[in-house]
mmCIF file of C-alpha atoms in Angstrom:
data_model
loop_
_atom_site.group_PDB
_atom_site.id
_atom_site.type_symbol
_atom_site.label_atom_id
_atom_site.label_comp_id
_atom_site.label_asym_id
_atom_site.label_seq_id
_atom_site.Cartn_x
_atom_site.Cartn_y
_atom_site.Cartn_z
ATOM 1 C CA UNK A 1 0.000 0.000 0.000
ATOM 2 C CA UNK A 2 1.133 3.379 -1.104
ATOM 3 C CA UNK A 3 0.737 6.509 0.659
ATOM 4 C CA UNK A 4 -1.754 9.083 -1.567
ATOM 5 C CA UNK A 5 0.570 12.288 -2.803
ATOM 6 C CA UNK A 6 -1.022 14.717 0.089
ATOM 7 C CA UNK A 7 -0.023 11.563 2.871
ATOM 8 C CA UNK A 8 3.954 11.525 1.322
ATOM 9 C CA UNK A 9 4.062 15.350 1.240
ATOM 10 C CA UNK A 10 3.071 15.359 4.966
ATOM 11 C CA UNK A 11 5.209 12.612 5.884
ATOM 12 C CA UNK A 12 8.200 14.632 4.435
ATOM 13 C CA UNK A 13 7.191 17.807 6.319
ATOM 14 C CA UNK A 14 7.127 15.671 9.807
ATOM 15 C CA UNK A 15 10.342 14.079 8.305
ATOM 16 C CA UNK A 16 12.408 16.943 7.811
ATOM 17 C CA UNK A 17 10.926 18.616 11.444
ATOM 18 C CA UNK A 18 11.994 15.308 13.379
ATOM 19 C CA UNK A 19 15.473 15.447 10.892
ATOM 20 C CA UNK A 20 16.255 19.308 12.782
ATOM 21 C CA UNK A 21 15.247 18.070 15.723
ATOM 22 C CA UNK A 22 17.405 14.834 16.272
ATOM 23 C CA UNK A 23 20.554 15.911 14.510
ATOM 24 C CA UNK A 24 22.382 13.296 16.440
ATOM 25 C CA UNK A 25 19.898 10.147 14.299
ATOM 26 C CA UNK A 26 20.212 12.171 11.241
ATOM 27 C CA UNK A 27 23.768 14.133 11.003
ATOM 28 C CA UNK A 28 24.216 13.531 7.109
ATOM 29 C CA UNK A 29 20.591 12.094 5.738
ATOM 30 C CA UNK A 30 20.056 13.821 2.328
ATOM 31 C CA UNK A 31 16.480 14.757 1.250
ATOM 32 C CA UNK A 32 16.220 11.952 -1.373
ATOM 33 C CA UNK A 33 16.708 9.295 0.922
ATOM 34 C CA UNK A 34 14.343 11.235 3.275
ATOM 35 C CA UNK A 35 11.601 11.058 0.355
ATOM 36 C CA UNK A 36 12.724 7.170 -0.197
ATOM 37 C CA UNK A 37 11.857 6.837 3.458
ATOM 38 C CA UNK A 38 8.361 8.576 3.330
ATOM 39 C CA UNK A 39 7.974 6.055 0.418
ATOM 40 C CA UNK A 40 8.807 3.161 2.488
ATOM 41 C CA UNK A 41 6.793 4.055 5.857
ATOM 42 C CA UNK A 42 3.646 1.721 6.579
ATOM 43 C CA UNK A 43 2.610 3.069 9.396
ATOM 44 C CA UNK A 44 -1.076 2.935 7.747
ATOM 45 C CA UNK A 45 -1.051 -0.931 6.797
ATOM 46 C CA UNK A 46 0.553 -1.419 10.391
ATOM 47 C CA UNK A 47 -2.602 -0.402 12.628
ATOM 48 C CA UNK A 48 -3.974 -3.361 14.288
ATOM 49 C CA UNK A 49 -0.912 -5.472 13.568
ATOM 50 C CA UNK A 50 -0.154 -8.198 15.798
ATOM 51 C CA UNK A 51 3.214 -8.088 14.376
ATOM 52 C CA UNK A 52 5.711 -7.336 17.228
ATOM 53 C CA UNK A 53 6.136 -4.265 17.860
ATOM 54 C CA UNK A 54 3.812 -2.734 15.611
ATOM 55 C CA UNK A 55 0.191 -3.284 17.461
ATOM 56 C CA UNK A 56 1.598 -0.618 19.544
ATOM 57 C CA UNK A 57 0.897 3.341 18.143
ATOM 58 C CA UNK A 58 3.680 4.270 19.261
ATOM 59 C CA UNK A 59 6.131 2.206 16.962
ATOM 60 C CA UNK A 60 3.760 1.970 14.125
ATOM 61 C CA UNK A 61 5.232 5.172 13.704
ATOM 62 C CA UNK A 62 8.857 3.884 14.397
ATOM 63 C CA UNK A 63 10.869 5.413 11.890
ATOM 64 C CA UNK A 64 9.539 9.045 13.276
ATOM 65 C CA UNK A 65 10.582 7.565 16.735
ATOM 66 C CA UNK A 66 13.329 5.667 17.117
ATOM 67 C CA UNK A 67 14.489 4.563 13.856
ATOM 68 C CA UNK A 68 17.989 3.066 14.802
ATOM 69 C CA UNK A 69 16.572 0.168 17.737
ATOM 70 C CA UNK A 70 16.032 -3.234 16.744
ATOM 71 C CA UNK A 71 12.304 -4.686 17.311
ATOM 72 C CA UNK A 72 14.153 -6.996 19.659
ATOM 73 C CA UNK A 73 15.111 -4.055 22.267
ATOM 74 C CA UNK A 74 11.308 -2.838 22.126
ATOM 75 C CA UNK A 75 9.441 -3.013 25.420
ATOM 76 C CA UNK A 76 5.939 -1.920 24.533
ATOM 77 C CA UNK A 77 2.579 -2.850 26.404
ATOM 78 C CA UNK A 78 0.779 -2.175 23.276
ATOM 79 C CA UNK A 79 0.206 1.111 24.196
ATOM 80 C CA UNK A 80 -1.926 3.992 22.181
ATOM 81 C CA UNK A 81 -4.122 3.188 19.288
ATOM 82 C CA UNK A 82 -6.808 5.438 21.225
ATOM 83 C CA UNK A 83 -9.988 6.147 18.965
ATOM 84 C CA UNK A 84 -10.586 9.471 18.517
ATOM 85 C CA UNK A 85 -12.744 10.705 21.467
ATOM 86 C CA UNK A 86 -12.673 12.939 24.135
ATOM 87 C CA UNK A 87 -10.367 11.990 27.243
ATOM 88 C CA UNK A 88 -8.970 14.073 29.593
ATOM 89 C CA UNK A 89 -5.082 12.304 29.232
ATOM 90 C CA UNK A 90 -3.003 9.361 27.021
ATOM 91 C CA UNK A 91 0.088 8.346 28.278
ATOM 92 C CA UNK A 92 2.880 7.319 25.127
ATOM 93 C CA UNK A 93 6.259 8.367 26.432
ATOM 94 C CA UNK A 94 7.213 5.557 28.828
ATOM 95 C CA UNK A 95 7.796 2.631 25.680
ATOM 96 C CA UNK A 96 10.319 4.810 24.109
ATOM 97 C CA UNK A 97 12.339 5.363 27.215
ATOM 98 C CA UNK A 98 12.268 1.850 28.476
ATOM 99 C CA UNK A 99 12.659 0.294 25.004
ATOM 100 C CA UNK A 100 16.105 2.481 24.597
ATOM 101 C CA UNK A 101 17.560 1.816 28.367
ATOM 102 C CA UNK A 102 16.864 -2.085 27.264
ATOM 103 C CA UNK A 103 18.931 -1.524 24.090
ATOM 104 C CA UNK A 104 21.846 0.518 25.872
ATOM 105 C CA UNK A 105 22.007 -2.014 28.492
ATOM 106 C CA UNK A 106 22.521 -4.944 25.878
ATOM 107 C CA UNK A 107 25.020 -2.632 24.258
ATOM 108 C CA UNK A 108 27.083 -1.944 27.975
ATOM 109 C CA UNK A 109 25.070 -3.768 30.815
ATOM 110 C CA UNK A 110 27.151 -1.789 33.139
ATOM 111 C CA UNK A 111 26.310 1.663 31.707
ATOM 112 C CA UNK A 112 22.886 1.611 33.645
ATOM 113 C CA UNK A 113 22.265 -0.636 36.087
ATOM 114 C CA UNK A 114 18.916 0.755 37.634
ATOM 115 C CA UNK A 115 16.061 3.440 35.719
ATOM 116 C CA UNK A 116 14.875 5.524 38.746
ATOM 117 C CA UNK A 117 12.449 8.893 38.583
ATOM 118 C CA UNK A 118 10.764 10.977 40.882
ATOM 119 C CA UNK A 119 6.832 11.001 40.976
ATOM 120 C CA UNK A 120 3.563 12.084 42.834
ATOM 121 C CA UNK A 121 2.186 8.364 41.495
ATOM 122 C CA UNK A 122 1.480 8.740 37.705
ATOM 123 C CA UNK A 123 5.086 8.265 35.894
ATOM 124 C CA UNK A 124 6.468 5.979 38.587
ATOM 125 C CA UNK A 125 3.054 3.478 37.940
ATOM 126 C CA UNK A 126 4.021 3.716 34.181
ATOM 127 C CA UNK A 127 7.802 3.597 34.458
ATOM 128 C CA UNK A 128 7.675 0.067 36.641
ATOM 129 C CA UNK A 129 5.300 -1.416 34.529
ATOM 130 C CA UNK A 130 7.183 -1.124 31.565
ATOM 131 C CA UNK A 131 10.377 -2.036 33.779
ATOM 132 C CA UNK A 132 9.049 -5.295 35.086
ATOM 133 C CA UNK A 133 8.144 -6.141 31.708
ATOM 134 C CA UNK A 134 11.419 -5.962 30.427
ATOM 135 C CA UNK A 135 13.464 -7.011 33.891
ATOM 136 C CA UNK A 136 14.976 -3.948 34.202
ATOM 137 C CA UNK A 137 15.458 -3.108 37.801
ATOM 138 C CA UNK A 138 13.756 0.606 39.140
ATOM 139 C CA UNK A 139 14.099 2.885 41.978
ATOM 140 C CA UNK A 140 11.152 5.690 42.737
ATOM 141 C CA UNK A 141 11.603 8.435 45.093
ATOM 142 C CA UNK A 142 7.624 9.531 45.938
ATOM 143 C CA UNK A 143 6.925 12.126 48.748
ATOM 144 C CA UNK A 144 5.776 11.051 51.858
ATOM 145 C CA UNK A 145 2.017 10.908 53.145
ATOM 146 C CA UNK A 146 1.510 12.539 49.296
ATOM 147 C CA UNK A 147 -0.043 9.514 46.858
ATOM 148 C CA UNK A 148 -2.886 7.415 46.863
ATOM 149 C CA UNK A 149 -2.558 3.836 48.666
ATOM 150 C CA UNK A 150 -3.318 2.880 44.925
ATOM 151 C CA UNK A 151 -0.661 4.690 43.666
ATOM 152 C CA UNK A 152 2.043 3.293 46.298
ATOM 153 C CA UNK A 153 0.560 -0.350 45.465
ATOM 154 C CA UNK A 154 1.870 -0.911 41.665
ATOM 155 C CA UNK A 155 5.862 0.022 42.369
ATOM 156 C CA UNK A 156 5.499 -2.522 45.259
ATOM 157 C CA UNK A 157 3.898 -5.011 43.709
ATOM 158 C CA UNK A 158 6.173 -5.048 40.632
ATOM 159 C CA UNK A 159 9.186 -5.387 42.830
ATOM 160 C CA UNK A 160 10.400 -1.792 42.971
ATOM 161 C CA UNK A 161 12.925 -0.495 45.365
ATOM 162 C CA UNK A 162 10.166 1.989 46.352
ATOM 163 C CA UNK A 163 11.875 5.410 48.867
ATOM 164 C CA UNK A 164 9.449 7.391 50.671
ATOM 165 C CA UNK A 165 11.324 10.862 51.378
ATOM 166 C CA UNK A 166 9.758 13.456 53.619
ATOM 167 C CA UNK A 167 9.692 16.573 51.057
ATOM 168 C CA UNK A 168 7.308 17.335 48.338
ATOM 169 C CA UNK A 169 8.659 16.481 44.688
ATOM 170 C CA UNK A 170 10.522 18.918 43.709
ATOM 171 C CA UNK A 171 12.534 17.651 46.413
ATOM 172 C CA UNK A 172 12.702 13.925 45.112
ATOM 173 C CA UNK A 173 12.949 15.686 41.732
ATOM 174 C CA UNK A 174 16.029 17.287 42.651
ATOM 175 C CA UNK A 175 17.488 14.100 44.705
ATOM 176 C CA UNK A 176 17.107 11.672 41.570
ATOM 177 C CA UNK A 177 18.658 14.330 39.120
ATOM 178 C CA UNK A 178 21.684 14.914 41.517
ATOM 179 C CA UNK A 179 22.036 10.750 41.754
ATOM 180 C CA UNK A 180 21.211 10.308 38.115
ATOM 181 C CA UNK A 181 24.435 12.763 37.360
ATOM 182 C CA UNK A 182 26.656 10.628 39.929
ATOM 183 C CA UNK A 183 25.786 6.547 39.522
ATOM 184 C CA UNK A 184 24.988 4.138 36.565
ATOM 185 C CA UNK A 185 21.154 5.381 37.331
ATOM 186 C CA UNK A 186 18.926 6.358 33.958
ATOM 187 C CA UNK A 187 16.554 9.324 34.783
ATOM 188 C CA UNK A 188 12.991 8.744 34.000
ATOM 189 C CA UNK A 189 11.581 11.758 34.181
ATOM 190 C CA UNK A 190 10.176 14.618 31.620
ATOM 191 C CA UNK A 191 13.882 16.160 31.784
ATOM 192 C CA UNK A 192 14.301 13.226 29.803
ATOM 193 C CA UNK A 193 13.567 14.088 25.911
ATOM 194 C CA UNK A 194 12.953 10.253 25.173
ATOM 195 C CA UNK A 195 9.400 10.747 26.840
ATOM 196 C CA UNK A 196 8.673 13.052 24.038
ATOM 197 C CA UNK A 197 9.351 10.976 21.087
ATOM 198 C CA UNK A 198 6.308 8.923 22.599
ATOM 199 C CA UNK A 199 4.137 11.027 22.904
ATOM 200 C CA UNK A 200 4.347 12.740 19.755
ATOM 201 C CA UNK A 201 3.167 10.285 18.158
ATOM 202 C CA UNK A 202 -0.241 11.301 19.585
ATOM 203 C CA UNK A 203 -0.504 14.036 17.323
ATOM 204 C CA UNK A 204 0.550 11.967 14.190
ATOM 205 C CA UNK A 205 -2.312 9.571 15.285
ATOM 206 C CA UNK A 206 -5.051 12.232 15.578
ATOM 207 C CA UNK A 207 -3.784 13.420 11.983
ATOM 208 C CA UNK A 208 -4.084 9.683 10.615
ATOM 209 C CA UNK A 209 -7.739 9.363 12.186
ATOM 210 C CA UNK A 210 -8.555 12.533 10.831
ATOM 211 C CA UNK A 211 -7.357 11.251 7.166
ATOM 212 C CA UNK A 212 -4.140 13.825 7.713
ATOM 213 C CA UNK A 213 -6.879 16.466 7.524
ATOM 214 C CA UNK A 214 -5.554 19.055 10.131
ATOM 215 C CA UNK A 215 -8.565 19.422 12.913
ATOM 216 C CA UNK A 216 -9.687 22.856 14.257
#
């Protein structure tokens, strides 16, 4: 399946936007074989796959993502493919991060021994999940007396080292990113710019629902 003229011209737009972006993934790509890739990009035949990885929305769009990891690093929960509805939140950065600490610690297992991140509940419920699905080991810092019992519940129960620090979270925020700088520790958190390659690809999804019509 072929993308129509209007689709490729888009794709090339998005292309050369993530190309500025990321000049680290794309130091030297010329344009052509930026257009070959547009030409070559499924992600429309790829929703609904059961194909690993690409039942996921997030790496249905993998060459806008992370185009240099290997299907075999991916850790994805098949997240995303959200019909388009109101909803007050999606969450699509967490695959991208986890999926590249499990490819940089095949690459150097001693370069990160332990993802850690500072939360109020949300990102550390996320961030273990996708952890204990690929066995990486986690730390959260979480403010004392501050989340819900429910919220305290999933790092447990997935094994997490889980510390309970009495300050609010700017203070764990600023504990984790002075440890992160100091130990073999990945940082999890939104100072992170893996989280965003994620969840860009909510926008790219709204744009495909919308037949790459651009909605008010």
């Amino acid at each position: 399946m072929q993308f129509r003229e209007r689709e490729r011209e888009l794709l090339l737009q998005s292309l050369r936007i993530t190309m500025a972006s990321r000049p680290d993934l794309y130091p030297l790509m010329p344009i052509p074989l930026a257009m070959s890739l547009t030409h070559s990009m499924t992600s429309s035949i790829r929703v609904f796959l059961t194909t690993w990885p690409y039942g996921s929305s997030v790496w249905k769009y993998k060459e806008w993502v992370l185009p240099e990891i290997d299907a075999d690093d991916i850790v994805s929960l098949y997240e995303g493919n959200t019909n388009a509805f109101w909803a007050a939140r999606t969450y699509l950065g967490m695959t991208v991060l986890v999926s590249q600490v499990n490819r940089m610690r095949k690459l150097n297992p001693n370069k990160i021994v332990v993802v850690a991140c500072a939360s109020t509940g949300d990102t550390s419920a996320l961030l273990v999940a996708y952890c204990a699905s690929a066995r990486i080991p986690a730390i959260v810092f979480l403010p004392a007396d501050k989340i819900s019992l429910a919220q305290l519940v999933q790092p447990i129960s997935n094994g997490t080292l889980v510390l309970s620090l009495d300050t609010d979270f700017d203070g764990c925020m600023q504990l984790v990113h002075e440890i992160t700088t100091k130990v073999p520790i990945y940082l999890a958190n939104s100072l992170n710019s893996l989280r965003l390659e994620g969840q860009k690809t909510a926008a790219i999804e709204i744009l495909e629902q919308f037949d790459w019509e651009v909605p008010d």
